[in-house]
Coordinates of C-alpha atoms and ligand atoms in Angstrom, one line a residue:
M35 CA -22.0 -75.8 97.8
T36 CA -20.7 -78.9 96.0
N37 CA -22.7 -79.1 92.8
V38 CA -20.0 -77.7 90.5
V39 CA -21.1 -77.3 87.0
T40 CA -18.9 -79.0 84.5
A41 CA -20.2 -77.6 81.2
P42 CA -17.7 -77.7 78.3
H43 CA -15.8 -74.6 77.4
H44 CA -17.2 -72.8 74.4
T45 CA -14.2 -70.9 73.2
D46 CA -15.5 -71.3 69.6
A47 CA -15.8 -67.6 69.0
G48 CA -16.6 -68.1 65.3
N49 CA -20.2 -66.8 65.3
A50 CA -19.9 -64.6 68.3
T51 CA -20.9 -60.9 68.4
E52 CA -17.7 -59.1 69.2
L53 CA -17.9 -56.3 71.8
D54 CA -15.6 -54.2 73.9
A55 CA -17.8 -54.8 76.9
L56 CA -20.9 -56.8 77.8
V57 CA -23.2 -55.8 80.7
I58 CA -25.5 -58.5 82.2
G59 CA -28.7 -57.0 83.4
A60 CA -30.8 -53.8 82.7
G61 CA -31.9 -52.7 86.1
F62 CA -30.6 -49.6 87.9
A63 CA -27.0 -50.8 87.6
G64 CA -27.0 -52.2 84.1
L65 CA -28.6 -49.1 82.6
Y66 CA -26.1 -46.7 84.1
Q67 CA -23.1 -49.0 83.3
L68 CA -24.3 -49.2 79.7
L69 CA -24.6 -45.5 79.4
C70 CA -21.1 -44.9 80.9
L71 CA -19.3 -47.3 78.7
R72 CA -21.1 -46.4 75.5
D73 CA -21.5 -42.6 75.9
R74 CA -18.6 -41.6 78.0
L75 CA -15.9 -44.1 76.9
G76 CA -17.2 -44.7 73.4
L77 CA -17.0 -48.5 73.7
S78 CA -18.9 -51.0 71.7
V79 CA -21.2 -52.4 74.4
K80 CA -24.4 -54.3 74.8
A81 CA -26.5 -55.2 77.8
L82 CA -28.2 -58.6 77.9
E83 CA -31.4 -58.8 80.0
A84 CA -33.5 -61.8 80.8
A85 CA -36.8 -59.8 81.0
D86 CA -38.6 -58.2 78.2
G87 CA -38.1 -54.8 79.6
V88 CA -35.8 -52.7 81.8
G89 CA -36.1 -52.4 85.6
G90 CA -34.5 -55.5 87.2
T91 CA -35.9 -55.8 90.7
W92 CA -38.7 -53.4 89.8
Y93 CA -39.6 -55.4 86.7
W94 CA -40.0 -58.6 88.6
N95 CA -41.3 -57.6 92.0
R96 CA -44.9 -56.6 91.2
Y97 CA -46.5 -58.1 94.2
P98 CA -49.3 -56.1 96.0
G99 CA -47.9 -53.3 98.0
A100 CA -44.4 -53.4 96.4
R101 CA -42.8 -50.1 97.2
C102 CA -39.3 -48.9 98.0
D103 CA -38.2 -48.4 101.5
S104 CA -35.8 -45.6 100.6
E105 CA -37.4 -42.2 100.3
S106 CA -38.0 -41.1 96.7
H107 CA -35.8 -38.1 96.8
V108 CA -32.8 -40.3 97.3
Y109 CA -33.9 -43.3 95.2
W110 CA -32.9 -42.2 91.8
Y111 CA -29.9 -41.6 89.6
T112 CA -27.9 -38.5 90.5
F113 CA -25.4 -38.5 87.6
S114 CA -27.5 -36.2 85.5
P115 CA -28.8 -32.9 86.9
E116 CA -31.1 -32.7 83.8
L117 CA -32.7 -36.0 84.6
M118 CA -33.2 -34.9 88.2
R119 CA -34.9 -31.7 87.0
E120 CA -37.1 -33.6 84.6
W121 CA -38.4 -36.3 86.9
E122 CA -40.8 -35.7 89.8
W123 CA -41.8 -38.4 92.3
S124 CA -45.3 -38.5 93.6
E125 CA -45.0 -40.1 97.0
R126 CA -42.6 -40.2 100.0
Y127 CA -41.7 -43.8 99.0
P128 CA -42.0 -44.6 95.4
G129 CA -44.2 -47.6 94.4
Q130 CA -43.1 -50.4 92.1
A131 CA -45.0 -49.1 89.1
E132 CA -43.7 -45.6 89.4
I133 CA -40.1 -46.8 89.8
L134 CA -40.5 -48.9 86.7
R135 CA -41.8 -45.8 84.8
Y136 CA -38.8 -43.9 86.0
L137 CA -36.3 -46.5 84.8
N138 CA -38.0 -46.6 81.4
F139 CA -38.0 -42.8 81.3
A140 CA -34.2 -42.8 82.0
A141 CA -33.6 -45.5 79.5
D142 CA -35.5 -43.7 76.8
K143 CA -34.0 -40.3 77.6
F144 CA -30.5 -41.7 77.1
D145 CA -31.6 -43.9 74.2
L146 CA -30.3 -47.0 76.0
K147 CA -32.8 -49.6 74.8
R148 CA -31.2 -49.9 71.3
D149 CA -28.2 -51.5 73.0
I150 CA -30.1 -53.8 75.2
Q151 CA -31.0 -57.3 74.1
F152 CA -34.1 -58.4 76.0
N153 CA -35.5 -61.9 76.6
T154 CA -31.9 -63.1 76.7
R155 CA -30.5 -64.8 79.8
V156 CA -26.8 -65.4 80.1
T157 CA -26.2 -69.0 80.9
A158 CA -22.4 -69.1 80.8
A159 CA -19.4 -66.8 80.6
H160 CA -15.9 -68.3 80.2
Y161 CA -12.6 -66.4 80.2
D162 CA -10.4 -67.2 77.3
A163 CA -6.9 -66.3 78.5
A164 CA -5.2 -66.6 75.2
A165 CA -7.4 -64.0 73.6
N166 CA -8.1 -62.1 76.8
R167 CA -11.8 -62.1 76.1
W168 CA -14.9 -63.3 77.8
R169 CA -16.9 -65.8 75.8
V170 CA -20.6 -65.5 76.8
R171 CA -23.4 -67.8 75.9
T172 CA -27.1 -67.2 76.3
D173 CA -30.3 -69.2 76.6
T174 CA -31.2 -68.0 73.1
G175 CA -28.1 -70.0 71.8
E176 CA -26.2 -66.8 70.9
N177 CA -22.5 -66.2 71.6
F178 CA -20.9 -63.0 72.5
S179 CA -17.3 -62.1 73.0
A180 CA -16.1 -59.1 75.1
R181 CA -13.0 -57.8 76.6
F182 CA -14.8 -56.6 79.7
L183 CA -17.7 -58.4 81.4
I184 CA -19.7 -56.5 84.0
T185 CA -22.5 -58.2 86.0
A186 CA -25.4 -56.0 87.0
V187 CA -27.6 -58.8 88.1
G188 CA -28.9 -57.4 91.3
C189 CA -28.5 -58.8 94.8
L190 CA -32.1 -60.1 95.3
S191 CA -33.0 -61.5 92.0
T192 CA -32.9 -65.3 92.4
A193 CA -36.2 -66.3 93.9
N194 CA -36.2 -68.8 96.8
V195 CA -39.1 -71.1 96.6
P196 CA -38.6 -73.5 99.5
N197 CA -38.6 -77.1 98.8
I198 CA -41.8 -78.0 100.7
P199 CA -43.1 -81.5 99.8
G200 CA -46.4 -81.6 97.9
L201 CA -46.2 -78.3 96.1
Q202 CA -46.5 -80.0 92.8
D203 CA -49.8 -81.5 93.9
F204 CA -51.4 -78.3 95.0
K205 CA -54.6 -77.7 93.1
G206 CA -54.8 -74.0 93.7
D207 CA -52.5 -71.3 92.4
W208 CA -49.2 -70.3 93.9
Y209 CA -46.8 -67.4 93.3
H210 CA -43.4 -66.2 94.5
T211 CA -43.5 -62.4 95.1
G212 CA -40.3 -61.9 93.1
Q213 CA -41.9 -63.5 90.0
W214 CA -45.3 -61.9 90.2
P215 CA -47.7 -62.1 87.2
H216 CA -47.8 -58.9 85.2
D217 CA -51.5 -58.8 85.0
G218 CA -51.8 -59.1 88.8
V219 CA -53.6 -61.7 90.9
D220 CA -57.3 -61.4 91.9
F221 CA -57.7 -62.4 95.5
T222 CA -61.4 -61.6 95.6
G223 CA -63.3 -64.3 97.5
K224 CA -60.1 -66.4 97.9
R225 CA -58.5 -68.0 100.9
V226 CA -54.8 -67.0 100.8
G227 CA -51.9 -68.5 102.6
M228 CA -48.8 -66.3 102.7
I229 CA -45.5 -67.9 103.8
G230 CA -42.9 -65.4 105.2
T231 CA -42.7 -62.3 107.3
G232 CA -39.8 -60.4 105.7
S233 CA -40.0 -56.9 104.1
T234 CA -42.0 -58.3 101.2
A235 CA -44.6 -60.0 103.2
I236 CA -45.0 -57.1 105.5
Q237 CA -45.8 -54.9 102.5
A238 CA -48.0 -57.4 100.9
A239 CA -50.1 -58.6 103.8
P240 CA -52.3 -55.5 104.3
V241 CA -53.0 -55.1 100.6
I242 CA -53.9 -58.8 100.2
A243 CA -56.0 -58.8 103.3
A244 CA -58.1 -55.9 102.0
Q245 CA -59.1 -58.0 99.0
A246 CA -59.0 -61.6 100.0
K247 CA -61.8 -63.6 101.8
H248 CA -59.2 -64.7 104.3
L249 CA -55.4 -64.3 104.7
T250 CA -53.4 -66.7 106.8
V251 CA -49.8 -65.5 107.4
F252 CA -47.3 -68.3 108.2
Q253 CA -44.6 -66.8 110.4
R254 CA -41.4 -68.7 111.1
T255 CA -39.3 -65.9 112.5
A256 CA -41.1 -62.9 114.1
N257 CA -39.9 -59.6 112.7
Y258 CA -39.7 -56.0 113.7
S259 CA -41.3 -53.3 111.6
V260 CA -41.6 -49.6 111.9
P261 CA -44.4 -47.5 110.2
A262 CA -43.3 -46.1 106.8
R263 CA -45.8 -43.2 107.0
N264 CA -46.0 -42.9 103.3
V265 CA -47.7 -39.8 102.0
P266 CA -48.1 -38.0 98.7
L267 CA -45.4 -35.4 98.3
T268 CA -46.5 -31.8 98.6
P269 CA -45.7 -29.2 95.9
E270 CA -43.4 -27.6 98.5
F271 CA -41.4 -30.7 99.1
K272 CA -41.1 -31.3 95.3
Q273 CA -39.8 -27.8 95.0
Y274 CA -37.3 -28.3 97.8
V275 CA -36.0 -31.4 96.1
K276 CA -35.5 -29.6 92.8
Q277 CA -33.8 -26.7 94.4
N278 CA -31.5 -28.8 96.6
A279 CA -30.8 -31.8 94.5
A280 CA -27.1 -31.3 94.6
E281 CA -27.0 -30.9 98.4
I282 CA -29.2 -33.9 98.9
R283 CA -26.8 -35.9 96.6
A284 CA -23.8 -34.7 98.6
L285 CA -25.4 -35.7 101.8
T286 CA -26.0 -39.3 100.6
H287 CA -22.3 -39.5 99.9
Q288 CA -21.5 -38.6 103.5
T289 CA -23.7 -41.1 105.3
Y290 CA -23.0 -44.7 106.4
N291 CA -25.7 -46.1 104.1
G292 CA -26.3 -43.6 101.3
M293 CA -29.4 -42.2 102.9
A294 CA -30.1 -38.5 103.4
F295 CA -30.1 -38.8 107.2
K296 CA -27.3 -38.9 109.5
V297 CA -27.0 -41.3 112.5
S298 CA -27.5 -39.5 115.8
E299 CA -24.3 -38.9 117.7
V300 CA -26.1 -39.6 121.0
K301 CA -25.8 -43.1 122.6
A302 CA -28.9 -44.9 123.8
V303 CA -27.0 -46.2 126.8
D304 CA -26.1 -42.7 127.9
T305 CA -29.7 -41.4 127.5
P306 CA -32.1 -41.4 130.5
S307 CA -34.9 -43.8 129.7
E308 CA -37.6 -41.1 129.6
E309 CA -35.7 -39.1 127.1
R310 CA -34.9 -42.2 125.1
E311 CA -38.5 -43.1 125.0
K312 CA -39.3 -39.7 123.6
I313 CA -36.7 -40.0 120.9
Y314 CA -38.1 -43.4 119.9
E315 CA -41.6 -42.1 119.9
Q316 CA -40.7 -39.2 117.6
A317 CA -38.8 -41.6 115.3
W318 CA -41.9 -43.9 115.3
E319 CA -44.1 -41.0 114.3
R320 CA -41.7 -39.8 111.6
G321 CA -41.6 -43.3 110.3
G322 CA -39.1 -45.0 107.9
L323 CA -35.7 -46.6 108.0
Q324 CA -34.5 -43.5 109.9
F325 CA -35.7 -45.2 113.1
R326 CA -32.4 -47.1 113.2
A327 CA -30.5 -43.8 113.2
S328 CA -32.0 -42.8 116.4
F329 CA -28.9 -43.6 118.4
Q330 CA -25.3 -44.0 117.5
D331 CA -24.8 -47.3 119.4
M332 CA -27.9 -49.1 118.2
L333 CA -26.1 -51.4 115.8
V334 CA -23.0 -52.0 117.9
S335 CA -24.2 -52.4 121.5
Q336 CA -26.6 -55.2 122.5
E337 CA -27.6 -53.1 125.5
A338 CA -28.5 -50.1 123.3
N339 CA -30.2 -52.3 120.8
N340 CA -32.4 -53.9 123.5
T341 CA -33.9 -50.4 124.2
A342 CA -35.0 -50.1 120.5
A343 CA -36.2 -53.8 120.4
D344 CA -38.2 -53.4 123.6
F345 CA -39.8 -50.2 122.3
I346 CA -41.0 -51.9 119.1
K347 CA -42.1 -55.0 120.8
R348 CA -44.3 -52.9 123.1
K349 CA -45.7 -51.1 120.1
I350 CA -46.6 -54.4 118.5
R351 CA -48.4 -55.5 121.7
S352 CA -50.3 -52.2 121.9
I353 CA -51.4 -52.3 118.3
V354 CA -52.4 -56.0 118.0
K355 CA -55.6 -56.6 120.0
D356 CA -55.5 -60.4 120.4
P357 CA -52.9 -61.0 123.1
E358 CA -52.0 -64.5 121.7
T359 CA -51.4 -63.1 118.2
A360 CA -49.5 -60.1 119.7
A361 CA -47.3 -62.4 121.7
I362 CA -46.3 -64.5 118.6
L363 CA -45.7 -61.3 116.5
S364 CA -43.5 -59.8 119.2
D365 CA -41.5 -62.9 120.1
I366 CA -38.5 -61.6 118.2
D367 CA -35.2 -63.4 118.7
H368 CA -32.6 -61.1 117.1
P369 CA -31.4 -57.6 117.6
Y370 CA -33.3 -54.8 115.8
A371 CA -32.0 -54.2 112.3
A372 CA -29.6 -57.1 112.4
K373 CA -31.8 -58.5 109.8
R374 CA -32.9 -56.0 107.1
P375 CA -35.5 -53.9 109.0
P376 CA -38.8 -53.7 107.2
I377 CA -41.1 -50.6 107.3
D378 CA -44.8 -51.0 106.8
T379 CA -48.2 -49.5 106.2
D380 CA -50.6 -51.0 108.7
Y381 CA -48.9 -54.4 109.0
F382 CA -49.5 -55.1 112.6
E383 CA -53.0 -53.5 112.4
T384 CA -53.8 -56.0 109.7
F385 CA -53.9 -58.8 112.4
N386 CA -56.9 -57.0 114.0
R387 CA -59.0 -57.8 110.9
A388 CA -61.5 -60.5 111.2
N389 CA -60.3 -62.1 107.9
V390 CA -56.6 -62.4 108.9
S391 CA -55.0 -65.0 111.1
L392 CA -51.4 -65.8 112.1
V393 CA -49.9 -69.3 112.3
N394 CA -46.7 -69.8 114.3
V395 CA -44.7 -72.2 112.2
K396 CA -41.7 -72.0 114.5
A397 CA -43.9 -73.9 117.1
A398 CA -45.4 -76.2 114.5
P399 CA -43.4 -76.2 111.3
I400 CA -44.9 -76.6 107.8
E401 CA -44.8 -80.3 107.0
C402 CA -46.1 -80.3 103.5
I403 CA -48.5 -78.8 101.0
S404 CA -51.5 -80.8 100.3
E405 CA -53.8 -80.6 97.3
T406 CA -56.0 -78.1 99.1
G407 CA -53.8 -76.3 101.6
I408 CA -50.8 -76.0 103.9
R409 CA -50.2 -78.6 106.5
T410 CA -48.2 -78.0 109.6
T411 CA -47.3 -80.6 112.2
D412 CA -50.5 -79.8 114.1
A413 CA -53.1 -78.6 111.7
E414 CA -54.2 -78.2 108.0
Y415 CA -55.0 -74.8 106.6
P416 CA -57.2 -74.9 103.5
V417 CA -56.2 -72.2 100.9
D418 CA -56.9 -71.4 97.3
I419 CA -53.7 -69.4 96.7
I420 CA -50.3 -69.6 98.2
V421 CA -48.0 -66.6 98.2
F422 CA -44.4 -67.4 98.8
A423 CA -42.9 -64.3 100.3
T424 CA -39.8 -66.4 101.0
G425 CA -37.1 -64.2 99.8
F426 CA -34.1 -64.8 97.6
D427 CA -30.8 -66.7 97.2
A428 CA -29.2 -63.3 97.9
M429 CA -26.1 -61.8 96.5
T430 CA -24.2 -64.9 95.3
G431 CA -27.3 -66.6 93.9
P432 CA -27.7 -64.5 90.7
L433 CA -23.9 -64.9 90.0
L434 CA -23.6 -68.6 90.7
R435 CA -26.6 -69.6 88.6
M436 CA -24.6 -68.6 85.6
D437 CA -21.7 -70.9 84.7
I438 CA -18.9 -68.3 85.2
R439 CA -15.4 -69.6 84.7
G440 CA -12.1 -67.8 84.9
R441 CA -8.5 -68.8 84.1
D442 CA -8.0 -72.5 83.3
G443 CA -11.7 -73.1 83.3
V444 CA -12.0 -72.7 87.1
A445 CA -15.7 -72.2 88.0
L446 CA -16.7 -69.3 90.3
K447 CA -18.8 -72.0 92.1
E448 CA -15.6 -73.7 93.1
V449 CA -13.8 -70.6 94.1
W450 CA -16.8 -69.5 96.3
E451 CA -17.6 -73.0 97.6
E452 CA -17.1 -71.7 101.2
G453 CA -18.5 -68.3 100.6
P454 CA -17.8 -65.3 98.3
R455 CA -14.1 -64.2 98.1
N456 CA -13.2 -61.1 96.1
Y457 CA -11.4 -57.8 96.3
L458 CA -13.5 -54.8 97.2
G459 CA -16.6 -56.7 96.1
L460 CA -15.6 -55.8 92.6
Q461 CA -13.3 -58.5 91.3
V462 CA -12.4 -62.2 91.9
A463 CA -8.8 -63.4 91.6
G464 CA -8.5 -65.5 88.5
F465 CA -11.3 -63.8 86.7
P466 CA -9.6 -60.9 84.8
N467 CA -11.7 -58.1 83.4
L468 CA -14.8 -59.3 85.2
F469 CA -16.5 -56.7 87.4
T470 CA -19.4 -57.4 89.7
I471 CA -21.6 -54.4 90.5
T472 CA -22.8 -54.4 94.1
G473 CA -21.5 -57.9 94.5
P474 CA -20.9 -59.6 97.9
G475 CA -18.1 -57.9 99.8
S476 CA -19.4 -54.4 98.9
P477 CA -21.8 -52.2 100.9
S478 CA -24.7 -52.9 98.4
V479 CA -27.7 -54.2 100.3
L480 CA -26.8 -52.3 103.5
C481 CA -27.2 -49.1 101.5
N482 CA -29.6 -47.1 99.5
M483 CA -29.0 -49.1 96.3
P484 CA -28.8 -46.3 93.7
V485 CA -26.0 -44.6 95.6
A486 CA -24.0 -47.8 96.0
I487 CA -24.6 -48.6 92.3
E488 CA -23.5 -45.2 91.1
Q489 CA -20.3 -45.4 93.2
H490 CA -19.5 -48.8 91.7
V491 CA -20.3 -47.9 88.1
D492 CA -18.3 -44.7 88.3
W493 CA -15.3 -46.6 89.7
I494 CA -15.5 -49.4 87.1
T495 CA -15.8 -46.7 84.3
D496 CA -12.9 -44.8 85.6
C497 CA -10.8 -48.0 85.8
I498 CA -11.6 -48.9 82.2
R499 CA -10.9 -45.4 81.1
H500 CA -7.5 -45.5 82.8
M501 CA -6.7 -48.8 81.3
R502 CA -7.5 -47.6 77.8
A503 CA -5.5 -44.4 78.3
Q504 CA -2.5 -46.5 79.4
G505 CA -2.8 -49.1 76.7
L506 CA -3.6 -51.8 79.3
E507 CA -5.9 -54.7 78.5
R508 CA -6.2 -56.8 81.6
I509 CA -7.0 -56.1 85.2
E510 CA -7.1 -58.8 87.8
A511 CA -7.4 -58.8 91.6
R512 CA -4.3 -60.2 93.4
P513 CA -4.9 -63.2 95.6
E514 CA -3.3 -61.5 98.6
A515 CA -5.6 -58.5 98.1
V516 CA -8.5 -60.8 98.2
E517 CA -7.3 -62.5 101.4
K518 CA -7.0 -59.1 103.1
W519 CA -10.4 -57.9 101.8
V520 CA -12.2 -61.1 103.0
V521 CA -10.7 -60.4 106.5
E522 CA -11.8 -56.7 106.3
V523 CA -15.4 -57.7 105.3
N524 CA -15.5 -60.2 108.2
E525 CA -14.1 -57.8 110.7
A526 CA -16.4 -55.0 109.6
A527 CA -19.5 -57.3 110.2
H528 CA -18.3 -58.4 113.6
R529 CA -17.8 -54.8 114.7
T530 CA -21.7 -54.7 114.5
L531 CA -24.5 -56.8 115.8
L532 CA -25.5 -57.8 112.3
P533 CA -24.1 -61.3 112.4
R534 CA -26.2 -62.0 115.5
A535 CA -29.3 -62.6 113.4
T536 CA -28.1 -66.0 112.7
H537 CA -30.9 -66.9 110.3
S538 CA -30.6 -63.8 108.0
W539 CA -30.1 -63.8 104.3
Y540 CA -27.1 -61.5 104.9
L541 CA -25.4 -64.7 106.1
G542 CA -26.9 -66.9 103.5
A543 CA -28.7 -68.7 106.3
N544 CA -32.1 -68.8 104.4
I545 CA -30.8 -71.2 101.8
P546 CA -30.2 -74.8 102.8
G547 CA -26.6 -75.7 102.2
K548 CA -25.4 -72.2 101.5
P549 CA -22.2 -71.3 103.4
R550 CA -22.7 -69.0 106.4
V551 CA -20.7 -66.0 105.5
F552 CA -21.7 -62.4 106.2
M553 CA -21.8 -61.2 102.6
P554 CA -22.2 -57.4 102.4
Y555 CA -19.5 -55.0 103.6
A556 CA -20.7 -53.4 106.8
G557 CA -17.9 -50.8 107.1
G558 CA -20.2 -48.2 105.6
L559 CA -20.3 -46.5 102.2
V560 CA -18.2 -43.5 103.2
R561 CA -15.3 -45.7 104.3
Y562 CA -15.8 -48.0 101.4
R563 CA -15.8 -45.1 98.9
E564 CA -12.5 -43.8 100.4
I565 CA -10.9 -47.2 100.2
C566 CA -11.9 -47.6 96.5
Q567 CA -10.7 -44.0 95.7
T568 CA -7.4 -44.6 97.4
V569 CA -6.9 -47.9 95.6
A570 CA -7.4 -46.2 92.2
A571 CA -5.3 -43.2 93.1
E572 CA -2.4 -45.5 94.1
G573 CA -2.3 -47.1 90.7
Y574 CA -5.0 -49.8 91.4
E575 CA -3.2 -51.2 94.4
G576 CA -4.1 -54.9 94.9
F577 CA -4.8 -55.4 91.2
T578 CA -2.4 -56.5 88.5
L579 CA -2.7 -54.5 85.3
S580 CA -1.1 -55.6 82.1
Ligands
NAP865 P1 -36.7 -62.4 103.4 O1 -36.4 -61.1 104.2 O2 -35.7 -63.4 103.2 O3 -38.0 -63.0 104.1 C1 -38.4 -64.3 103.8 C2 -39.4 -64.8 104.8 O4 -39.8 -66.1 104.4 C3 -38.8 -64.9 106.2 O5 -39.8 -64.6 107.1 C4 -38.5 -66.4 106.2 O6 -38.5 -66.9 107.5 C5 -39.7 -67.0 105.5 N1 -39.4 -68.3 105.0 C6 -38.5 -68.7 104.0 N2 -38.5 -70.0 103.8 C7 -39.5 -70.5 104.7 C8 -40.0 -71.8 104.9 N3 -39.5 -72.9 104.3 N4 -41.0 -71.9 105.8 C9 -41.4 -70.8 106.5 N5 -41.0 -69.6 106.3 C10 -40.0 -69.4 105.4 O7 -37.3 -62.0 102.0 P2 -38.1 -60.7 101.5 O8 -39.2 -60.3 102.5 O9 -38.5 -61.0 100.1 O10 -37.1 -59.6 101.5 C11 -35.8 -59.8 101.0 C12 -35.1 -58.5 100.9 O11 -35.5 -57.8 99.8 C13 -35.3 -57.5 102.0 O12 -34.6 -57.8 103.2 C14 -35.0 -56.2 101.4 O13 -33.6 -56.0 101.4 C15 -35.5 -56.4 100.0 N6 -36.8 -55.8 99.9 C16 -36.9 -54.5 99.9 C17 -38.1 -53.9 99.8 C18 -38.2 -52.4 99.8 O14 -37.3 -51.7 99.7 N7 -39.4 -52.0 99.8 C19 -39.3 -54.7 99.9 C20 -39.2 -56.0 99.9 C21 -37.9 -56.6 99.9 P3 -37.1 -66.9 108.4 O15 -36.8 -65.5 108.7 O16 -37.4 -67.8 109.5 O17 -36.0 -67.5 107.4

């Protein structure tokens, strides 16, 4: 990206609120980081949050059907046994509203809101080397100054509304799923056009279809999906979770992606086809992301992956009654789970409804939006409402939309012009005392997020505790450590099939002009945790502390 922001430095700290640490964001990550720095380290700390409430992703993503794909018994904080005892989830997968209640419950329990300033978006953060402080400016015109700056801005929080000509002339209503109106949208009697077939659209389509007069789904890239099989939790299961919370937590620390299931040790390529089919069938019936753990080699061998891909494509064709629609839905061009695999409740079944149709915009791309609908190169589709389920400028987007500058006024945008470069996904060379929770270069989005978040927050907290104990005031990633880590991130990705989905947001490919770099660390959370622990144990190897 070349549009480097050249805003002036605002090192005028005169009217700034002075803090030990500033946290940006009050979602899962920001809340826990605030708690750790304030209550465990006793720092003066504040969190700034653009929304008028806590919740991050779960504050913004209120679209119909919004629900977590991680199972509820692993989608929560585990740092407080008391909190785990007090909270009880109601369903196998927690819905958006319930997660938001949970995060408010946690924030209230630990009295965090008094140190969160809502309705405040950070616009700029400049490092002042002479004072060794971060000068932070907000859209409310306020200034803050802090020794440590920690971004907890989420990975999928910068909505991507594609630049389709004519949108400004559209006479109906349009919404992006990641900026959904709080009082909901009434689809009754409306013709709805939804663009996108990612995890979001796959959750939203069945719910919108049940209410709308007609739903037209505009599909560019066909996608896999496996049934979620959501159910209310039984009293027995709730009891099991309460009694085994510590064991479940320990298990999430032992798995590749912070889930409570292990990847099978059996290889698909070594399994006779009949037996393999049985395993896939069982996984399909069980439902959920666990499907991708069916075989050890699914994400590393194209041959193994083909067996899963074929199975799901056959399922799609058996569910969807109209052969032409089934063919378009199952014409999938990438390995299974190389893009983030969605799970669904009746997604493919939705296309059997009389009020739902599918448009293949790979064959005939969207040309423009007219006053009354969506026009492709071969037809016009009149709609009253457009739903953009078109994803996010992932991982780097939320960081780069702030004007972050390190030493000598160098902008993060410049340093990351050809893709994110950092050490452990935690620190950028030239940006001392800035930590990025679940930033690019860390396992983050390839994991169950709360587990990845707790690992990062604990590491950052321990690091700052160590610095204070040693009388140290500055930590900075060394350029050579960054070089090595960039190679490690790249190699980890290429040991898998993940980069083969060339249009995925993991690669930044969904945003025009964004560098194509595989952003998350694919080496797994267990390995990553070990690396981070070793780095700390060896005196923060790869960092300069002073
Ligand atoms: P996404 O996976 O990026 O999907 C965006 C969809 O919009 C894709 O189908 C994309 O097509 C399409 N699209 C984008 N621009 C387009 C254009 N100009 N014309 C036509 N189609 C266009 O976004 P998402 O579904 O919001 O999901 C993002 C991530 O959020 C997920 O992968 C997941 O990590 C997370 N998420 C999680 C949950 C959960 O846990 N329950 C739910 C929702 C989302 P192409 O593929 O061709 O680009």
